[in-house]
Amino acid sequence: DGGITQSPKYLFRKEGQNVTLSCEQNLNHDAMYWYRQDPGQGLRLIYYSQIVNDFQKGDIAEGYSVSREKKESFPLTVTSAQKNPTAFYLCASGSGGAFTDTQYFGPGTRLTVL
Amino acid sequence: AQKVTQAQTEISVVEKEDVTLDCVYETRDTTYYLFWYKQPPSGELVFLIRRNSFDEQNEISGRYSWNFQKSTSSFNFTITASQVVDSAVYFCALSEADSTGGFKTIFGAGTRLFVKA
């Protein structure tokens, strides 16, 4: 089955710890994205990557880091510098990495920092 | 600047009622794309429709229909004969190129639809 997988679905961490969220896709898409969703709000872009070994900051990149070493994978690290990391994180992919693309989403990871 | 407004925070209807979810957008570009996504309680966003700015034809897909009007910068979504399975949060989004050579996708805040049996 083609799709996007995110793991884990729920993640709990202590304050001050870095944590890495996994995102894998087997759709052969060039572009991948990370969004953050807070209760009652829309999605906000953290980082995106249009091609392997390249990525761009989104609107709320501070306190986050990413890597894109493989086409299929785009892990997101939430660092201790992120002031309010508790949120729902959604990964997406798209075939072309342009504004014309449809983005397809994974099931999300709900991160809770205690 | 880009902006997407979904003024209806929550809507509650009884099964079989028709319901329209409003989406109003702001952009200076003439070339852009509009999207609707559904987010059921499981959390995953499900793609519903993509429409480019040059195609103002309304679209119907089963019980779903979309009304795109550039004159009012609106891209409204209607569900006919709603069902309990339609209960979800629905997001409207706008995507266009930006001045850096990249692009931006802006999501509205979403409308939570409750369909009661």
JSON list of C-alpha atoms in Angstrom, two decimals:
[
{"chain": "A", "resi": 1, "resn": "ASP", "atom": "CA", "xyz": [0.00, 0.00, 0.00]},
{"chain": "A", "resi": 2, "resn": "GLY", "atom": "CA", "xyz": [1.28, 3.46, -0.90]},
{"chain": "A", "resi": 3, "resn": "GLY", "atom": "CA", "xyz": [1.14, 6.10, 1.76]},
{"chain": "A", "resi": 4, "resn": "ILE", "atom": "CA", "xyz": [2.75, 8.09, 4.50]},
{"chain": "A", "resi": 5, "resn": "THR", "atom": "CA", "xyz": [3.57, 6.65, 7.88]},
{"chain": "A", "resi": 6, "resn": "GLN", "atom": "CA", "xyz": [4.33, 8.57, 11.02]},
{"chain": "A", "resi": 7, "resn": "SER", "atom": "CA", "xyz": [5.54, 7.06, 14.22]},
{"chain": "A", "resi": 8, "resn": "PRO", "atom": "CA", "xyz": [4.81, 6.96, 17.00]},
{"chain": "A", "resi": 9, "resn": "LYS", "atom": "CA", "xyz": [1.16, 8.05, 17.16]},
{"chain": "A", "resi": 10, "resn": "TYR", "atom": "CA", "xyz": [1.55, 9.33, 20.72]},
{"chain": "A", "resi": 11, "resn": "LEU", "atom": "CA", "xyz": [4.78, 10.55, 22.26]},
{"chain": "A", "resi": 12, "resn": "PHE", "atom": "CA", "xyz": [5.51, 11.77, 25.74]},
{"chain": "A", "resi": 13, "resn": "ARG", "atom": "CA", "xyz": [8.70, 13.53, 26.71]},
{"chain": "A", "resi": 14, "resn": "LYS", "atom": "CA", "xyz": [10.06, 15.41, 29.65]},
{"chain": "A", "resi": 15, "resn": "GLU", "atom": "CA", "xyz": [10.74, 19.09, 29.31]},
{"chain": "A", "resi": 16, "resn": "GLY", "atom": "CA", "xyz": [14.25, 19.83, 28.08]},
{"chain": "A", "resi": 17, "resn": "GLN", "atom": "CA", "xyz": [14.64, 16.64, 26.05]},
{"chain": "A", "resi": 18, "resn": "ASN", "atom": "CA", "xyz": [15.03, 16.56, 22.30]},
{"chain": "A", "resi": 19, "resn": "VAL", "atom": "CA", "xyz": [12.67, 14.23, 20.48]},
{"chain": "A", "resi": 20, "resn": "THR", "atom": "CA", "xyz": [12.59, 13.00, 16.88]},
{"chain": "A", "resi": 21, "resn": "LEU", "atom": "CA", "xyz": [9.38, 12.32, 14.98]},
{"chain": "A", "resi": 22, "resn": "SER", "atom": "CA", "xyz": [9.52, 9.90, 12.10]},
{"chain": "A", "resi": 23, "resn": "CYS", "atom": "CA", "xyz": [7.93, 10.38, 8.67]},
{"chain": "A", "resi": 24, "resn": "GLU", "atom": "CA", "xyz": [8.27, 7.89, 5.82]},
{"chain": "A", "resi": 25, "resn": "GLN", "atom": "CA", "xyz": [6.57, 7.85, 2.42]},
{"chain": "A", "resi": 26, "resn": "ASN", "atom": "CA", "xyz": [6.52, 5.29, -0.37]},
{"chain": "A", "resi": 27, "resn": "LEU", "atom": "CA", "xyz": [4.68, 7.45, -2.89]},
{"chain": "A", "resi": 28, "resn": "ASN", "atom": "CA", "xyz": [7.89, 8.39, -4.69]},
{"chain": "A", "resi": 29, "resn": "HIS", "atom": "CA", "xyz": [7.16, 12.04, -3.96]},
{"chain": "A", "resi": 30, "resn": "ASP", "atom": "CA", "xyz": [9.95, 14.58, -4.19]},
{"chain": "A", "resi": 31, "resn": "ALA", "atom": "CA", "xyz": [8.53, 17.03, -1.68]},
{"chain": "A", "resi": 32, "resn": "MET", "atom": "CA", "xyz": [7.85, 16.51, 2.00]},
{"chain": "A", "resi": 33, "resn": "TYR", "atom": "CA", "xyz": [6.45, 18.84, 4.65]},
{"chain": "A", "resi": 34, "resn": "TRP", "atom": "CA", "xyz": [6.04, 19.15, 8.40]},
{"chain": "A", "resi": 35, "resn": "TYR", "atom": "CA", "xyz": [3.13, 21.00, 9.95]},
{"chain": "A", "resi": 36, "resn": "ARG", "atom": "CA", "xyz": [2.12, 21.76, 13.48]},
{"chain": "A", "resi": 37, "resn": "GLN", "atom": "CA", "xyz": [-1.53, 21.86, 14.55]},
{"chain": "A", "resi": 38, "resn": "ASP", "atom": "CA", "xyz": [-2.68, 23.39, 17.83]},
{"chain": "A", "resi": 39, "resn": "PRO", "atom": "CA", "xyz": [-6.22, 22.96, 19.19]},
{"chain": "A", "resi": 40, "resn": "GLY", "atom": "CA", "xyz": [-8.77, 24.99, 17.26]},
{"chain": "A", "resi": 41, "resn": "GLN", "atom": "CA", "xyz": [-6.21, 26.23, 14.80]},
{"chain": "A", "resi": 42, "resn": "GLY", "atom": "CA", "xyz": [-5.19, 25.52, 11.27]},
{"chain": "A", "resi": 43, "resn": "LEU", "atom": "CA", "xyz": [-1.93, 23.96, 10.20]},
{"chain": "A", "resi": 44, "resn": "ARG", "atom": "CA", "xyz": [1.29, 25.94, 10.33]},
{"chain": "A", "resi": 45, "resn": "LEU", "atom": "CA", "xyz": [4.32, 25.01, 8.25]},
{"chain": "A", "resi": 46, "resn": "ILE", "atom": "CA", "xyz": [7.50, 24.14, 10.14]},
{"chain": "A", "resi": 47, "resn": "TYR", "atom": "CA", "xyz": [9.85, 22.95, 7.38]},
{"chain": "A", "resi": 48, "resn": "TYR", "atom": "CA", "xyz": [9.59, 21.62, 3.87]},
{"chain": "A", "resi": 49, "resn": "SER", "atom": "CA", "xyz": [11.90, 19.85, 1.48]},
{"chain": "A", "resi": 50, "resn": "GLN", "atom": "CA", "xyz": [11.55, 19.85, -2.29]},
{"chain": "A", "resi": 51, "resn": "ILE", "atom": "CA", "xyz": [14.39, 17.46, -2.94]},
{"chain": "A", "resi": 52, "resn": "VAL", "atom": "CA", "xyz": [16.86, 15.22, -1.13]},
{"chain": "A", "resi": 53, "resn": "ASN", "atom": "CA", "xyz": [19.55, 17.06, 0.84]},
{"chain": "A", "resi": 54, "resn": "ASP", "atom": "CA", "xyz": [17.67, 20.34, 0.66]},
{"chain": "A", "resi": 55, "resn": "PHE", "atom": "CA", "xyz": [15.06, 21.88, 2.94]},
{"chain": "A", "resi": 56, "resn": "GLN", "atom": "CA", "xyz": [13.57, 25.26, 3.70]},
{"chain": "A", "resi": 57, "resn": "LYS", "atom": "CA", "xyz": [12.24, 26.90, 6.84]},
{"chain": "A", "resi": 58, "resn": "GLY", "atom": "CA", "xyz": [8.54, 27.45, 7.10]},
{"chain": "A", "resi": 59, "resn": "ASP", "atom": "CA", "xyz": [6.69, 29.98, 9.22]},
{"chain": "A", "resi": 60, "resn": "ILE", "atom": "CA", "xyz": [7.53, 28.49, 12.64]},
{"chain": "A", "resi": 61, "resn": "ALA", "atom": "CA", "xyz": [10.92, 26.77, 12.24]},
{"chain": "A", "resi": 62, "resn": "GLU", "atom": "CA", "xyz": [12.46, 28.03, 15.48]},
{"chain": "A", "resi": 63, "resn": "GLY", "atom": "CA", "xyz": [13.19, 25.20, 17.89]},
{"chain": "A", "resi": 64, "resn": "TYR", "atom": "CA", "xyz": [12.90, 22.52, 15.20]},
{"chain": "A", "resi": 65, "resn": "SER", "atom": "CA", "xyz": [15.38, 20.80, 12.90]},
{"chain": "A", "resi": 66, "resn": "VAL", "atom": "CA", "xyz": [15.04, 18.39, 9.98]},
{"chain": "A", "resi": 67, "resn": "SER", "atom": "CA", "xyz": [17.12, 16.28, 7.63]},
{"chain": "A", "resi": 68, "resn": "ARG", "atom": "CA", "xyz": [16.43, 14.83, 4.21]},
{"chain": "A", "resi": 69, "resn": "GLU", "atom": "CA", "xyz": [19.05, 12.20, 3.49]},
{"chain": "A", "resi": 70, "resn": "LYS", "atom": "CA", "xyz": [16.68, 9.90, 1.66]},
{"chain": "A", "resi": 71, "resn": "LYS", "atom": "CA", "xyz": [13.76, 10.61, -0.62]},
{"chain": "A", "resi": 72, "resn": "GLU", "atom": "CA", "xyz": [11.47, 8.47, 1.51]},
{"chain": "A", "resi": 73, "resn": "SER", "atom": "CA", "xyz": [12.28, 9.96, 4.89]},
{"chain": "A", "resi": 74, "resn": "PHE", "atom": "CA", "xyz": [11.95, 13.39, 6.49]},
{"chain": "A", "resi": 75, "resn": "PRO", "atom": "CA", "xyz": [12.44, 13.20, 10.28]},
{"chain": "A", "resi": 76, "resn": "LEU", "atom": "CA", "xyz": [11.64, 16.18, 12.48]},
{"chain": "A", "resi": 77, "resn": "THR", "atom": "CA", "xyz": [13.53, 16.89, 15.70]},
{"chain": "A", "resi": 78, "resn": "VAL", "atom": "CA", "xyz": [11.82, 18.98, 18.33]},
{"chain": "A", "resi": 79, "resn": "THR", "atom": "CA", "xyz": [14.61, 20.52, 20.35]},
{"chain": "A", "resi": 80, "resn": "SER", "atom": "CA", "xyz": [14.62, 21.86, 23.88]},
{"chain": "A", "resi": 81, "resn": "ALA", "atom": "CA", "xyz": [14.68, 25.34, 22.36]},
{"chain": "A", "resi": 82, "resn": "GLN", "atom": "CA", "xyz": [11.07, 24.97, 21.27]},
{"chain": "A", "resi": 83, "resn": "LYS", "atom": "CA", "xyz": [9.15, 26.86, 23.95]},
{"chain": "A", "resi": 84, "resn": "ASN", "atom": "CA", "xyz": [5.81, 25.14, 23.62]},
{"chain": "A", "resi": 85, "resn": "PRO", "atom": "CA", "xyz": [6.28, 21.80, 21.85]},
{"chain": "A", "resi": 86, "resn": "THR", "atom": "CA", "xyz": [3.06, 20.09, 22.92]},
{"chain": "A", "resi": 87, "resn": "ALA", "atom": "CA", "xyz": [1.01, 19.81, 19.71]},
{"chain": "A", "resi": 88, "resn": "PHE", "atom": "CA", "xyz": [-0.17, 17.53, 16.94]},
{"chain": "A", "resi": 89, "resn": "TYR", "atom": "CA", "xyz": [2.45, 17.13, 14.20]},
{"chain": "A", "resi": 90, "resn": "LEU", "atom": "CA", "xyz": [1.49, 16.24, 10.65]},
{"chain": "A", "resi": 91, "resn": "CYS", "atom": "CA", "xyz": [3.81, 15.16, 7.87]},
{"chain": "A", "resi": 92, "resn": "ALA", "atom": "CA", "xyz": [2.81, 15.46, 4.22]},
{"chain": "A", "resi": 93, "resn": "SER", "atom": "CA", "xyz": [4.27, 14.76, 0.82]},
{"chain": "A", "resi": 94, "resn": "GLY", "atom": "CA", "xyz": [3.67, 16.05, -2.68]},
{"chain": "A", "resi": 95, "resn": "SER", "atom": "CA", "xyz": [4.87, 15.02, -6.10]},
{"chain": "A", "resi": 96, "resn": "GLY", "atom": "CA", "xyz": [6.45, 18.26, -7.30]},
{"chain": "A", "resi": 97, "resn": "GLY", "atom": "CA", "xyz": [7.18, 20.58, -4.43]},
{"chain": "A", "resi": 98, "resn": "ALA", "atom": "CA", "xyz": [5.34, 23.50, -5.99]},
{"chain": "A", "resi": 99, "resn": "PHE", "atom": "CA", "xyz": [2.26, 25.48, -5.14]},
{"chain": "A", "resi": 100, "resn": "THR", "atom": "CA", "xyz": [0.30, 23.49, -7.69]},
{"chain": "A", "resi": 101, "resn": "ASP", "atom": "CA", "xyz": [0.80, 20.29, -5.73]},
{"chain": "A", "resi": 102, "resn": "THR", "atom": "CA", "xyz": [-1.73, 18.40, -3.72]},
{"chain": "A", "resi": 103, "resn": "GLN", "atom": "CA", "xyz": [-0.24, 17.47, -0.37]},
{"chain": "A", "resi": 104, "resn": "TYR", "atom": "CA", "xyz": [-1.05, 14.07, 1.08]},
{"chain": "A", "resi": 105, "resn": "PHE", "atom": "CA", "xyz": [-0.90, 13.67, 4.83]},
{"chain": "A", "resi": 106, "resn": "GLY", "atom": "CA", "xyz": [0.18, 11.04, 7.30]},
{"chain": "A", "resi": 107, "resn": "PRO", "atom": "CA", "xyz": [-1.80, 10.08, 10.41]},
{"chain": "A", "resi": 108, "resn": "GLY", "atom": "CA", "xyz": [0.08, 12.48, 12.67]},
{"chain": "A", "resi": 109, "resn": "THR", "atom": "CA", "xyz": [2.01, 12.28, 15.93]},
{"chain": "A", "resi": 110, "resn": "ARG", "atom": "CA", "xyz": [0.62, 13.80, 19.10]},
{"chain": "A", "resi": 111, "resn": "LEU", "atom": "CA", "xyz": [3.51, 15.06, 21.21]},
{"chain": "A", "resi": 112, "resn": "THR", "atom": "CA", "xyz": [3.02, 15.87, 24.87]},
{"chain": "A", "resi": 113, "resn": "VAL", "atom": "CA", "xyz": [5.82, 17.42, 26.86]},
{"chain": "A", "resi": 114, "resn": "LEU", "atom": "CA", "xyz": [5.45, 16.92, 30.59]},
{"chain": "B", "resi": 1, "resn": "ALA", "atom": "CA", "xyz": [-0.74, 38.96, 2.16]},
{"chain": "B", "resi": 2, "resn": "GLN", "atom": "CA", "xyz": [-2.36, 35.57, 1.97]},
{"chain": "B", "resi": 3, "resn": "LYS", "atom": "CA", "xyz": [-5.22, 34.79, 4.27]},
{"chain": "B", "resi": 4, "resn": "VAL", "atom": "CA", "xyz": [-7.86, 32.10, 4.51]},
{"chain": "B", "resi": 5, "resn": "THR", "atom": "CA", "xyz": [-10.92, 32.70, 6.66]},
{"chain": "B", "resi": 6, "resn": "GLN", "atom": "CA", "xyz": [-13.33, 30.01, 7.74]},
{"chain": "B", "resi": 7, "resn": "ALA", "atom": "CA", "xyz": [-15.72, 32.07, 9.80]},
{"chain": "B", "resi": 8, "resn": "GLN", "atom": "CA", "xyz": [-17.78, 29.13, 11.03]},
{"chain": "B", "resi": 9, "resn": "THR", "atom": "CA", "xyz": [-15.95, 27.57, 13.94]},
{"chain": "B", "resi": 10, "resn": "GLU", "atom": "CA", "xyz": [-18.53, 24.84, 14.55]},
{"chain": "B", "resi": 11, "resn": "ILE", "atom": "CA", "xyz": [-21.67, 23.74, 12.77]},
{"chain": "B", "resi": 12, "resn": "SER", "atom": "CA", "xyz": [-24.17, 21.24, 14.06]},
{"chain": "B", "resi": 13, "resn": "VAL", "atom": "CA", "xyz": [-26.80, 19.65, 11.81]},
{"chain": "B", "resi": 14, "resn": "VAL", "atom": "CA", "xyz": [-29.14, 16.71, 11.91]},
{"chain": "B", "resi": 15, "resn": "GLU", "atom": "CA", "xyz": [-28.54, 13.83, 9.55]},
{"chain": "B", "resi": 16, "resn": "LYS", "atom": "CA", "xyz": [-29.92, 14.35, 6.02]},
{"chain": "B", "resi": 17, "resn": "GLU", "atom": "CA", "xyz": [-29.71, 18.13, 6.28]},
{"chain": "B", "resi": 18, "resn": "ASP", "atom": "CA", "xyz": [-27.66, 20.02, 3.71]},
{"chain": "B", "resi": 19, "resn": "VAL", "atom": "CA", "xyz": [-24.78, 22.08, 5.07]},
{"chain": "B", "resi": 20, "resn": "THR", "atom": "CA", "xyz": [-22.46, 24.66, 3.52]},
{"chain": "B", "resi": 21, "resn": "LEU", "atom": "CA", "xyz": [-19.00, 25.40, 4.86]},
{"chain": "B", "resi": 22, "resn": "ASP", "atom": "CA", "xyz": [-17.71, 28.84, 3.95]},
{"chain": "B", "resi": 23, "resn": "CYS", "atom": "CA", "xyz": [-14.18, 29.72, 2.86]},
{"chain": "B", "resi": 24, "resn": "VAL", "atom": "CA", "xyz": [-13.04, 33.23, 1.97]},
{"chain": "B", "resi": 25, "resn": "TYR", "atom": "CA", "xyz": [-9.48, 33.91, 0.89]},
{"chain": "B", "resi": 26, "resn": "GLU", "atom": "CA", "xyz": [-7.22, 36.88, 0.24]},
{"chain": "B", "resi": 27, "resn": "THR", "atom": "CA", "xyz": [-4.44, 36.98, -2.28]},
{"chain": "B", "resi": 28, "resn": "ARG", "atom": "CA", "xyz": [-2.78, 39.44, -4.64]},
{"chain": "B", "resi": 29, "resn": "ASP", "atom": "CA", "xyz": [-1.81, 36.80, -7.16]},
{"chain": "B", "resi": 30, "resn": "THR", "atom": "CA", "xyz": [-3.87, 35.82, -10.16]},
{"chain": "B", "resi": 31, "resn": "THR", "atom": "CA", "xyz": [-2.48, 32.28, -10.15]},
{"chain": "B", "resi": 32, "resn": "TYR", "atom": "CA", "xyz": [-3.17, 30.16, -7.10]},
{"chain": "B", "resi": 33, "resn": "TYR", "atom": "CA", "xyz": [-4.71, 26.90, -5.99]},
{"chain": "B", "resi": 34, "resn": "LEU", "atom": "CA", "xyz": [-7.43, 26.21, -3.47]},
{"chain": "B", "resi": 35, "resn": "PHE", "atom": "CA", "xyz": [-7.94, 23.01, -1.54]},
{"chain": "B", "resi": 36, "resn": "TRP", "atom": "CA", "xyz": [-10.37, 21.39, 0.86]},
{"chain": "B", "resi": 37, "resn": "TYR", "atom": "CA", "xyz": [-9.31, 18.72, 3.33]},
{"chain": "B", "resi": 38, "resn": "LYS", "atom": "CA", "xyz": [-11.28, 16.65, 5.82]},
{"chain": "B", "resi": 39, "resn": "GLN", "atom": "CA", "xyz": [-9.84, 15.75, 9.22]},
{"chain": "B", "resi": 40, "resn": "PRO", "atom": "CA", "xyz": [-11.83, 12.96, 10.90]},
{"chain": "B", "resi": 41, "resn": "PRO", "atom": "CA", "xyz": [-11.33, 12.19, 14.60]},
{"chain": "B", "resi": 42, "resn": "SER", "atom": "CA", "xyz": [-8.41, 9.91, 13.71]},
{"chain": "B", "resi": 43, "resn": "GLY", "atom": "CA", "xyz": [-6.42, 13.04, 12.85]},
{"chain": "B", "resi": 44, "resn": "GLU", "atom": "CA", "xyz": [-5.21, 12.36, 9.33]},
{"chain": "B", "resi": 45, "resn": "LEU", "atom": "CA", "xyz": [-6.08, 15.03, 6.76]},
{"chain": "B", "resi": 46, "resn": "VAL", "atom": "CA", "xyz": [-7.88, 13.59, 3.76]},
{"chain": "B", "resi": 47, "resn": "PHE", "atom": "CA", "xyz": [-7.67, 15.45, 0.48]},
{"chain": "B", "resi": 48, "resn": "LEU", "atom": "CA", "xyz": [-11.05, 16.34, -1.03]},
{"chain": "B", "resi": 49, "resn": "ILE", "atom": "CA", "xyz": [-10.51, 18.74, -3.90]},
{"chain": "B", "resi": 50, "resn": "ARG", "atom": "CA", "xyz": [-8.00, 21.00, -5.65]},
{"chain": "B", "resi": 51, "resn": "ARG", "atom": "CA", "xyz": [-9.05, 23.92, -7.83]},
{"chain": "B", "resi": 52, "resn": "ASN", "atom": "CA", "xyz": [-6.87, 26.36, -9.76]},
{"chain": "B", "resi": 53, "resn": "SER", "atom": "CA", "xyz": [-7.69, 30.05, -10.00]},
{"chain": "B", "resi": 54, "resn": "PHE", "atom": "CA", "xyz": [-8.55, 29.89, -13.69]},
{"chain": "B", "resi": 55, "resn": "ASP", "atom": "CA", "xyz": [-11.20, 27.24, -13.34]},
{"chain": "B", "resi": 56, "resn": "GLU", "atom": "CA", "xyz": [-14.39, 28.64, -11.89]},
{"chain": "B", "resi": 57, "resn": "GLN", "atom": "CA", "xyz": [-16.56, 25.71, -12.81]},
{"chain": "B", "resi": 58, "resn": "ASN", "atom": "CA", "xyz": [-18.43, 24.30, -9.89]},
{"chain": "B", "resi": 59, "resn": "GLU", "atom": "CA", "xyz": [-17.74, 20.69, -9.11]},
{"chain": "B", "resi": 60, "resn": "ILE", "atom": "CA", "xyz": [-19.88, 17.90, -7.77]},
{"chain": "B", "resi": 61, "resn": "SER", "atom": "CA", "xyz": [-18.63, 14.62, -6.39]},
{"chain": "B", "resi": 62, "resn": "GLY", "atom": "CA", "xyz": [-21.40, 12.48, -4.98]},
{"chain": "B", "resi": 63, "resn": "ARG", "atom": "CA", "xyz": [-22.90, 14.34, -2.04]},
{"chain": "B", "resi": 64, "resn": "TYR", "atom": "CA", "xyz": [-20.12, 16.93, -2.10]},
{"chain": "B", "resi": 65, "resn": "SER", "atom": "CA", "xyz": [-20.12, 20.08, -4.20]},
{"chain": "B", "resi": 66, "resn": "TRP", "atom": "CA", "xyz": [-17.91, 23.14, -4.38]},
{"chain": "B", "resi": 67, "resn": "ASN", "atom": "CA", "xyz": [-18.77, 26.67, -5.45]},
{"chain": "B", "resi": 68, "resn": "PHE", "atom": "CA", "xyz": [-15.78, 28.78, -6.51]},
{"chain": "B", "resi": 69, "resn": "GLN", "atom": "CA", "xyz": [-16.45, 32.48, -7.05]},
{"chain": "B", "resi": 70, "resn": "LYS", "atom": "CA", "xyz": [-13.45, 34.69, -7.77]},
{"chain": "B", "resi": 71, "resn": "SER", "atom": "CA", "xyz": [-15.61, 37.82, -7.64]},
{"chain": "B", "resi": 72, "resn": "THR", "atom": "CA", "xyz": [-16.18, 37.25, -3.92]},
{"chain": "B", "resi": 73, "resn": "SER", "atom": "CA", "xyz": [-12.94, 35.33, -3.25]},
{"chain": "B", "resi": 74, "resn": "SER", "atom": "CA", "xyz": [-14.90, 32.40, -1.93]},
{"chain": "B", "resi": 75, "resn": "PHE", "atom": "CA", "xyz": [-14.62, 28.65, -2.30]},
{"chain": "B", "resi": 76, "resn": "ASN", "atom": "CA", "xyz": [-17.54, 27.18, -0.41]},
{"chain": "B", "resi": 77, "resn": "PHE", "atom": "CA", "xyz": [-18.19, 23.51, 0.21]},
{"chain": "B", "resi": 78, "resn": "THR", "atom": "CA", "xyz": [-21.64, 21.96, 0.44]},
{"chain": "B", "resi": 79, "resn": "ILE", "atom": "CA", "xyz": [-22.54, 18.54, 1.75]},
{"chain": "B", "resi": 80, "resn": "THR", "atom": "CA", "xyz": [-25.94, 17.35, 0.61]},
{"chain": "B", "resi": 81, "resn": "ALA", "atom": "CA", "xyz": [-27.94, 14.96, 2.78]},
{"chain": "B", "resi": 82, "resn": "SER", "atom": "CA", "xyz": [-25.31, 14.91, 5.50]},
{"chain": "B", "resi": 83, "resn": "GLN", "atom": "CA", "xyz": [-24.43, 11.70, 7.28]},
{"chain": "B", "resi": 84, "resn": "VAL", "atom": "CA", "xyz": [-22.91, 10.98, 10.68]},
{"chain": "B", "resi": 85, "resn": "VAL", "atom": "CA", "xyz": [-19.68, 9.91, 8.94]},
{"chain": "B", "resi": 86, "resn": "ASP", "atom": "CA", "xyz": [-19.32, 13.46, 7.67]},
{"chain": "B", "resi": 87, "resn": "SER", "atom": "CA", "xyz": [-18.57, 14.62, 11.21]},
{"chain": "B", "resi": 88, "resn": "ALA", "atom": "CA", "xyz": [-15.06, 16.02, 11.07]},
{"chain": "B", "resi": 89, "resn": "VAL", "atom": "CA", "xyz": [-13.05, 19.21, 10.89]},
{"chain": "B", "resi": 90, "resn": "TYR", "atom": "CA", "xyz": [-12.86, 20.63, 7.39]},
{"chain": "B", "resi": 91, "resn": "PHE", "atom": "CA", "xyz": [-9.98, 22.83, 6.27]},
{"chain": "B", "resi": 92, "resn": "CYS", "atom": "CA", "xyz": [-9.77, 25.18, 3.34]},
{"chain": "B", "resi": 93, "resn": "ALA", "atom": "CA", "xyz": [-6.28, 26.06, 2.07]},
{"chain": "B", "resi": 94, "resn": "LEU", "atom": "CA", "xyz": [-4.71, 28.48, -0.41]},
{"chain": "B", "resi": 95, "resn": "SER", "atom": "CA", "xyz": [-1.40, 27.84, -2.16]},
{"chain": "B", "resi": 96, "resn": "GLU", "atom": "CA", "xyz": [0.59, 30.23, -4.33]},
{"chain": "B", "resi": 97, "resn": "ALA", "atom": "CA", "xyz": [4.14, 31.13, -5.32]},
{"chain": "B", "resi": 98, "resn": "ASP", "atom": "CA", "xyz": [5.99, 33.58, -3.10]},
{"chain": "B", "resi": 99, "resn": "SER", "atom": "CA", "xyz": [8.60, 36.24, -3.81]},
{"chain": "B", "resi": 100, "resn": "THR", "atom": "CA", "xyz": [11.55, 34.00, -2.92]},
{"chain": "B", "resi": 101, "resn": "GLY", "atom": "CA", "xyz": [10.90, 31.53, -5.69]},
{"chain": "B", "resi": 102, "resn": "GLY", "atom": "CA", "xyz": [9.25, 29.12, -3.32]},
{"chain": "B", "resi": 103, "resn": "PHE", "atom": "CA", "xyz": [5.63, 28.92, -2.37]},
{"chain": "B", "resi": 104, "resn": "LYS", "atom": "CA", "xyz": [3.29, 29.14, 0.57]},
{"chain": "B", "resi": 105, "resn": "THR", "atom": "CA", "xyz": [0.26, 27.12, 1.58]},
{"chain": "B", "resi": 106, "resn": "ILE", "atom": "CA", "xyz": [-2.01, 28.78, 4.10]},
{"chain": "B", "resi": 107, "resn": "PHE", "atom": "CA", "xyz": [-4.69, 26.83, 5.93]},
{"chain": "B", "resi": 108, "resn": "GLY", "atom": "CA", "xyz": [-7.82, 28.25, 7.44]},
{"chain": "B", "resi": 109, "resn": "ALA", "atom": "CA", "xyz": [-8.60, 27.57, 11.08]},
{"chain": "B", "resi": 110, "resn": "GLY", "atom": "CA", "xyz": [-11.07, 24.87, 10.14]},
{"chain": "B", "resi": 111, "resn": "THR", "atom": "CA", "xyz": [-14.79, 24.29, 10.63]},
{"chain": "B", "resi": 112, "resn": "ARG", "atom": "CA", "xyz": [-15.87, 21.50, 12.95]},
{"chain": "B", "resi": 113, "resn": "LEU", "atom": "CA", "xyz": [-18.99, 19.79, 11.63]},
{"chain": "B", "resi": 114, "resn": "PHE", "atom": "CA", "xyz": [-21.19, 17.70, 13.91]},
{"chain": "B", "resi": 115, "resn": "VAL", "atom": "CA", "xyz": [-23.81, 15.57, 12.22]},
{"chain": "B", "resi": 116, "resn": "LYS", "atom": "CA", "xyz": [-26.30, 14.12, 14.66]},
{"chain": "B", "resi": 117, "resn": "ALA", "atom": "CA", "xyz": [-28.31, 10.99, 13.96]}
]
